PDB file of C-alpha atoms in Angstrom:
ATOM      1  CA  MET A   1       4.089  -9.086  22.745  1.00 40.00           C
ATOM      2  CA  SER A   2       5.010  -9.802  26.335  1.00 45.00           C
ATOM      3  CA  ASP A   3       3.973 -13.488  26.271  1.00 52.00           C
ATOM      4  CA  GLY A   4       6.669 -14.361  23.727  1.00 53.00           C
ATOM      5  CA  THR A   5       4.267 -14.795  20.811  1.00 56.00           C
ATOM      6  CA  PHE A   6       3.542 -12.547  17.905  1.00 55.00           C
ATOM      7  CA  SER A   7       0.486 -12.045  15.812  1.00 55.00           C
ATOM      8  CA  LEU A   8       0.216 -11.533  12.105  1.00 61.00           C
ATOM      9  CA  ILE A   9      -1.629  -8.495  10.879  1.00 58.00           C
ATOM     10  CA  TYR A  10      -4.000  -9.235   8.061  1.00 74.00           C
ATOM     11  CA  CYS A  11      -5.381  -6.447   5.934  1.00 78.00           C
ATOM     12  CA  ASN A  12      -6.940  -5.745   2.575  1.00 85.00           C
ATOM     13  CA  THR A  13      -5.854  -3.090   0.127  1.00 87.00           C
ATOM     14  CA  GLU A  14      -7.485  -1.417  -2.847  1.00 88.00           C
ATOM     15  CA  ILE A  15      -5.178   0.553  -5.163  1.00 89.00           C
ATOM     16  CA  ILE A  16      -5.769   2.778  -8.150  1.00 90.00           C
ATOM     17  CA  ASN A  17      -2.946   4.337 -10.165  1.00 92.00           C
ATOM     18  CA  PHE A  18      -3.715   7.387 -12.259  1.00 91.00           C
ATOM     19  CA  GLY A  19      -2.110  10.142 -14.262  1.00 89.00           C
ATOM     20  CA  VAL A  20      -2.724  13.865 -14.052  1.00 85.00           C
ATOM     21  CA  GLU A  21      -3.823  13.847 -17.691  1.00 82.00           C
ATOM     22  CA  ASP A  22      -5.982  10.683 -17.497  1.00 79.00           C
ATOM     23  CA  ALA A  23      -9.370  11.238 -19.075  1.00 72.00           C
ATOM     24  CA  VAL A  24     -12.142  10.526 -16.609  1.00 76.00           C
ATOM     25  CA  SER A  25     -15.679  11.877 -16.536  1.00 79.00           C
ATOM     26  CA  SER A  26     -16.482  15.050 -14.635  1.00 76.00           C
ATOM     27  CA  LEU A  27     -18.733  14.961 -11.611  1.00 77.00           C
ATOM     28  CA  GLU A  28     -19.575  17.195  -8.669  1.00 73.00           C
ATOM     29  CA  PRO A  29     -19.147  15.229  -5.400  1.00 71.00           C
ATOM     30  CA  ALA A  30     -22.278  14.270  -3.502  1.00 71.00           C
ATOM     31  CA  GLN A  31     -20.747  15.481  -0.245  1.00 72.00           C
ATOM     32  CA  PHE A  32     -17.958  17.851   0.769  1.00 73.00           C
ATOM     33  CA  PRO A  33     -14.699  16.004  -0.045  1.00 77.00           C
ATOM     34  CA  VAL A  34     -11.815  15.420   2.356  1.00 80.00           C
ATOM     35  CA  GLU A  35      -8.614  16.847   0.840  1.00 80.00           C
ATOM     36  CA  LEU A  36      -5.399  14.884   0.291  1.00 79.00           C
ATOM     37  CA  SER A  37      -2.294  16.717  -0.960  1.00 79.00           C
ATOM     38  CA  ALA A  38       1.512  16.769  -0.726  1.00 78.00           C
ATOM     39  CA  GLY A  39       1.308  18.315   2.752  1.00 74.00           C
ATOM     40  CA  ALA A  40      -1.289  15.864   4.076  1.00 79.00           C
ATOM     41  CA  ASN A  41      -1.251  12.736   1.949  1.00 81.00           C
ATOM     42  CA  GLU A  42      -2.642  10.246   4.486  1.00 83.00           C
ATOM     43  CA  ILE A  43      -5.850  10.036   6.473  1.00 81.00           C
ATOM     44  CA  GLN A  44      -7.132   7.492   8.935  1.00 83.00           C
ATOM     45  CA  SER A  45     -10.876   7.447   9.070  1.00 81.00           C
ATOM     46  CA  VAL A  46     -13.964   5.359   9.714  1.00 82.00           C
ATOM     47  CA  ILE A  47     -16.601   4.787   7.075  1.00 77.00           C
ATOM     48  CA  LEU A  48     -20.117   4.195   8.319  1.00 78.00           C
ATOM     49  CA  LEU A  49     -22.033   1.542   6.434  1.00 77.00           C
ATOM     50  CA  ASN A  50     -25.417   3.067   7.154  1.00 74.00           C
ATOM     51  CA  GLU A  51     -27.344   2.698   3.904  1.00 69.00           C
ATOM     52  CA  THR A  52     -28.806  -0.602   2.815  1.00 72.00           C
ATOM     53  CA  VAL A  53     -28.748  -1.375  -0.903  1.00 69.00           C
ATOM     54  CA  GLU A  54     -29.992  -4.777  -2.050  1.00 70.00           C
ATOM     55  CA  GLY A  55     -29.749  -6.102   1.509  1.00 70.00           C
ATOM     56  CA  ARG A  56     -26.116  -5.030   1.968  1.00 75.00           C
ATOM     57  CA  ASP A  57     -24.814  -2.200   4.117  1.00 81.00           C
ATOM     58  CA  THR A  58     -22.979   0.476   2.130  1.00 82.00           C
ATOM     59  CA  GLY A  59     -21.197   3.758   2.731  1.00 84.00           C
ATOM     60  CA  ASP A  60     -19.445   6.459   0.707  1.00 86.00           C
ATOM     61  CA  LEU A  61     -16.617   8.955   1.098  1.00 87.00           C
ATOM     62  CA  TRP A  62     -15.425  11.644  -1.315  1.00 88.00           C
ATOM     63  CA  LEU A  63     -11.813  12.824  -1.509  1.00 88.00           C
ATOM     64  CA  SER A  64     -10.254  15.789  -3.266  1.00 87.00           C
ATOM     65  CA  LEU A  65      -6.820  14.743  -4.582  1.00 88.00           C
ATOM     66  CA  ASP A  66      -4.507  17.731  -5.054  1.00 87.00           C
ATOM     67  CA  THR A  67      -1.472  16.556  -7.044  1.00 88.00           C
ATOM     68  CA  GLY A  68       0.023  20.032  -7.457  1.00 85.00           C
ATOM     69  CA  GLY A  69       2.360  22.064  -5.262  1.00 85.00           C
ATOM     70  CA  SER A  70       5.544  20.202  -4.379  1.00 87.00           C
ATOM     71  CA  TRP A  71       4.285  17.253  -6.481  1.00 88.00           C
ATOM     72  CA  ASN A  72       4.232  19.240  -9.752  1.00 88.00           C
ATOM     73  CA  ALA A  73       7.235  17.244 -11.032  1.00 89.00           C
ATOM     74  CA  TYR A  74       5.224  13.989 -10.921  1.00 90.00           C
ATOM     75  CA  VAL A  75       2.605  12.996 -13.485  1.00 90.00           C
ATOM     76  CA  ARG A  76       1.435   9.621 -12.110  1.00 92.00           C
ATOM     77  CA  PHE A  77       0.051   8.886  -8.666  1.00 93.00           C
ATOM     78  CA  THR A  78      -1.334   6.039  -6.591  1.00 92.00           C
ATOM     79  CA  LEU A  79      -4.286   6.127  -4.212  1.00 92.00           C
ATOM     80  CA  ARG A  80      -4.271   3.268  -1.718  1.00 92.00           C
ATOM     81  CA  ILE A  81      -6.940   2.228   0.798  1.00 92.00           C
ATOM     82  CA  SER A  82      -6.069  -0.312   3.499  1.00 91.00           C
ATOM     83  CA  TRP A  83      -8.390  -1.813   6.090  1.00 89.00           C
ATOM     84  CA  ALA A  84      -8.323  -4.714   8.523  1.00 87.00           C
ATOM     85  CA  ALA A  85      -9.486  -8.066   7.202  1.00 82.00           C
ATOM     86  CA  SER A  86     -11.506  -8.429  10.392  1.00 81.00           C
ATOM     87  CA  HIS A  87     -13.911  -5.952   8.765  1.00 83.00           C
ATOM     88  CA  PRO A  88     -15.210  -7.858   5.723  1.00 85.00           C
ATOM     89  CA  THR A  89     -15.826  -4.976   3.357  1.00 88.00           C
ATOM     90  CA  ASP A  90     -15.346  -4.463  -0.360  1.00 89.00           C
ATOM     91  CA  PHE A  91     -14.005  -1.021  -1.267  1.00 91.00           C
ATOM     92  CA  SER A  92     -14.051   0.457  -4.745  1.00 91.00           C
ATOM     93  CA  ILE A  93     -12.485   3.683  -6.015  1.00 92.00           C
ATOM     94  CA  ARG A  94     -13.693   5.804  -8.934  1.00 91.00           C
ATOM     95  CA  LEU A  95     -11.941   8.936 -10.128  1.00 89.00           C
ATOM     96  CA  TYR A  96     -13.608  12.035 -11.520  1.00 87.00           C
ATOM     97  CA  ASN A  97     -12.418  15.352 -12.853  1.00 84.00           C
ATOM     98  CA  PRO A  98     -13.769  18.327 -10.917  1.00 79.00           C
ATOM     99  CA  PRO A  99     -15.819  21.064 -12.541  1.00 74.00           C
ATOM    100  CA  ASP A 100     -13.766  23.449 -14.708  1.00 69.00           C
ATOM    101  CA  ALA A 101     -13.399  26.026 -11.926  1.00 57.00           C
ATOM    102  CA  LEU A 102     -10.802  24.003  -9.992  1.00 66.00           C
ATOM    103  CA  PRO A 103      -7.070  23.632 -10.806  1.00 68.00           C
ATOM    104  CA  GLU A 104      -6.245  20.997 -13.420  1.00 76.00           C
ATOM    105  CA  ARG A 105      -4.088  18.920 -11.038  1.00 84.00           C
ATOM    106  CA  VAL A 106      -7.069  18.129  -8.806  1.00 87.00           C
ATOM    107  CA  LYS A 107      -9.213  15.016  -9.100  1.00 87.00           C
ATOM    108  CA  TYR A 108     -12.086  13.698  -7.029  1.00 87.00           C
ATOM    109  CA  ALA A 109     -12.071  10.143  -5.708  1.00 88.00           C
ATOM    110  CA  HIS A 110     -15.334   8.453  -4.786  1.00 89.00           C
ATOM    111  CA  ILE A 111     -14.772   5.634  -2.311  1.00 90.00           C
ATOM    112  CA  HIS A 112     -17.665   3.209  -2.038  1.00 89.00           C
ATOM    113  CA  ALA A 113     -17.738   0.485   0.624  1.00 89.00           C
ATOM    114  CA  VAL A 114     -20.034  -2.541   0.790  1.00 87.00           C
ATOM    115  CA  HIS A 115     -20.173  -4.954   3.714  1.00 85.00           C
ATOM    116  CA  SER A 116     -19.271  -8.370   2.314  1.00 83.00           C
ATOM    117  CA  GLY A 117     -19.362 -10.504   5.443  1.00 77.00           C
ATOM    118  CA  VAL A 118     -21.869 -12.972   6.718  1.00 71.00           C
ATOM    119  CA  PHE A 119     -22.921 -12.774  10.339  1.00 62.00           C
ATOM    120  CA  THR A 120     -22.324 -16.158  11.970  1.00 61.00           C
ATOM    121  CA  PRO A 121     -24.451 -17.058  13.752  1.00 58.00           C
ATOM    122  CA  PRO A 122     -27.102 -14.893  12.159  1.00 61.00           C
ATOM    123  CA  VAL A 123     -27.745 -11.927  14.422  1.00 58.00           C
ATOM    124  CA  GLU A 124     -30.538  -9.441  14.670  1.00 64.00           C
ATOM    125  CA  ARG A 125     -29.138  -6.195  13.261  1.00 61.00           C
ATOM    126  CA  THR A 126     -29.371  -3.101  15.386  1.00 63.00           C
ATOM    127  CA  LEU A 127     -29.947   0.401  14.078  1.00 63.00           C
ATOM    128  CA  GLU A 128     -26.265   1.175  14.727  1.00 73.00           C
ATOM    129  CA  PRO A 129     -24.333   1.438  11.447  1.00 76.00           C
ATOM    130  CA  LEU A 130     -21.333  -0.801  10.882  1.00 79.00           C
ATOM    131  CA  ARG A 131     -18.042   1.069  11.372  1.00 83.00           C
ATOM    132  CA  VAL A 132     -15.051   0.177   9.172  1.00 85.00           C
ATOM    133  CA  PRO A 133     -11.732   1.871  10.055  1.00 88.00           C
ATOM    134  CA  PHE A 134      -9.399   2.398   7.112  1.00 89.00           C
ATOM    135  CA  THR A 135      -6.358   4.350   5.931  1.00 90.00           C
ATOM    136  CA  VAL A 136      -6.089   6.251   2.648  1.00 90.00           C
ATOM    137  CA  ILE A 137      -2.711   7.258   1.212  1.00 90.00           C
ATOM    138  CA  LEU A 138      -2.044   9.380  -1.872  1.00 91.00           C
ATOM    139  CA  GLU A 139       1.520   9.441  -3.182  1.00 91.00           C
ATOM    140  CA  PRO A 140       3.373  10.083  -6.425  1.00 91.00           C
ATOM    141  CA  LEU A 141       4.804   7.272  -8.531  1.00 90.00           C
ATOM    142  CA  VAL A 142       8.539   7.655  -9.205  1.00 87.00           C
ATOM    143  CA  PHE A 143       9.296   6.871 -12.866  1.00 86.00           C
ATOM    144  CA  GLY A 144       5.520   6.392 -13.167  1.00 84.00           C
ATOM    145  CA  VAL A 145       5.740   2.986 -11.459  1.00 85.00           C
ATOM    146  CA  LEU A 146       7.200   2.997  -7.925  1.00 84.00           C
ATOM    147  CA  PRO A 147       5.429   4.664  -4.992  1.00 87.00           C
ATOM    148  CA  LEU A 148       7.539   7.388  -3.380  1.00 83.00           C
ATOM    149  CA  SER A 149       7.436   5.546  -0.030  1.00 85.00           C
ATOM    150  CA  VAL A 150       9.368   2.619  -1.584  1.00 84.00           C
ATOM    151  CA  GLN A 151      12.479   4.733  -2.306  1.00 83.00           C
ATOM    152  CA  PRO A 152      14.125   4.221   1.129  1.00 86.00           C
ATOM    153  CA  VAL A 153      13.687   0.455   0.816  1.00 86.00           C
ATOM    154  CA  LEU A 154      15.268   0.473  -2.662  1.00 85.00           C
ATOM    155  CA  VAL A 155      18.201   2.572  -1.425  1.00 88.00           C
ATOM    156  CA  CYS A 156      18.735   0.159   1.484  1.00 90.00           C
ATOM    157  CA  LEU A 157      18.587  -2.859  -0.841  1.00 90.00           C
ATOM    158  CA  GLY A 158      21.039  -1.154  -3.214  1.00 90.00           C
ATOM    159  CA  VAL A 159      23.511  -0.555  -0.374  1.00 92.00           C
ATOM    160  CA  VAL A 160      23.196  -4.186   0.778  1.00 92.00           C
ATOM    161  CA  VAL A 161      23.701  -5.551  -2.764  1.00 92.00           C
ATOM    162  CA  LEU A 162      26.661  -3.249  -3.401  1.00 91.00           C
ATOM    163  CA  GLY A 163      28.218  -4.239  -0.085  1.00 90.00           C
ATOM    164  CA  ALA A 164      27.684  -7.913  -0.897  1.00 90.00           C
ATOM    165  CA  LEU A 165      29.303  -7.472  -4.323  1.00 90.00           C
ATOM    166  CA  LEU A 166      32.350  -5.844  -2.721  1.00 91.00           C
ATOM    167  CA  VAL A 167      32.706  -8.290   0.187  1.00 90.00           C
ATOM    168  CA  THR A 168      31.861 -11.578  -1.564  1.00 91.00           C
ATOM    169  CA  PRO A 169      35.133 -11.877  -3.557  1.00 90.00           C
ATOM    170  CA  LYS A 170      37.183 -11.339  -0.367  1.00 91.00           C
ATOM    171  CA  ILE A 171      35.174 -13.946   1.531  1.00 91.00           C
ATOM    172  CA  HIS A 172      35.513 -16.354  -1.394  1.00 90.00           C
ATOM    173  CA  ALA A 173      39.303 -15.865  -1.447  1.00 90.00           C
ATOM    174  CA  VAL A 174      39.600 -16.574   2.296  1.00 91.00           C
ATOM    175  CA  LEU A 175      37.401 -19.674   2.046  1.00 92.00           C
ATOM    176  CA  ALA A 176      39.297 -20.932  -1.025  1.00 90.00           C
ATOM    177  CA  LYS A 177      42.602 -20.522   0.858  1.00 91.00           C
ATOM    178  CA  MET A 178      41.214 -22.414   3.854  1.00 91.00           C
ATOM    179  CA  ALA A 179      39.947 -25.195   1.576  1.00 90.00           C
ATOM    180  CA  MET A 180      43.356 -25.442  -0.143  1.00 91.00           C
ATOM    181  CA  GLU A 181      45.132 -25.730   3.222  1.00 89.00           C
ATOM    182  CA  ALA A 182      42.647 -28.398   4.358  1.00 88.00           C
ATOM    183  CA  ARG A 183      43.317 -30.373   1.158  1.00 89.00           C
ATOM    184  CA  LYS A 184      47.087 -30.119   1.685  1.00 87.00           C
ATOM    185  CA  GLU A 185      46.738 -31.350   5.275  1.00 86.00           C
ATOM    186  CA  SER A 186      44.589 -34.305   4.231  1.00 86.00           C
ATOM    187  CA  VAL A 187      47.073 -35.221   1.471  1.00 85.00           C
ATOM    188  CA  LEU A 188      49.993 -35.027   3.943  1.00 84.00           C
ATOM    189  CA  LYS A 189      48.134 -37.194   6.474  1.00 83.00           C
ATOM    190  CA  ALA A 190      47.333 -39.730   3.730  1.00 81.00           C
ATOM    191  CA  MET A 191      51.024 -39.797   2.665  1.00 82.00           C
ATOM    192  CA  LYS A 192      52.211 -40.313   6.272  1.00 82.00           C
ATOM    193  CA  ARG A 193      49.921 -43.341   6.639  1.00 79.00           C
ATOM    194  CA  LYS A 194      51.518 -45.070   3.652  1.00 70.00           C
TER     195      LYS A 194
END
């Protein structure tokens, strides 16, 4: 920022890891799903909390998760939702298999959001639904554990560690030589004083 300060970004994340072969119940989505696939694995959207259930505002979104195509080599995936903590909302994710007519590497994700905040001071609610911006990312898990987006970080850390392993012995040798010379000088000065 221009005033010399910086701000921390606080957000919440909900993650679900799943396999292509994971057994989940089948269900037809209640609305037309937004598709996520290898070509378009991230969306930024706004969920409208426009239904009230037990006094809390709720909203839903359906996604179609296509794990085929260039992702055929992967068998495990992660679906991640992130949203700003300034929007107190609880998100939950449930996976479903599509009806038999669709390819086997497709799953449906039902995202359910519930407003979890308390209005302080209490305000009179308008008819306008609450809007919660969020980001959804679908990506394969390398070795069934690490998200694909982590690979560049791991490569960078590997290069740094390897470089440190190669350079550290040389630095140690130089410092040891300097320490030995400093000891010799202090011994010579001590002998001259006697």
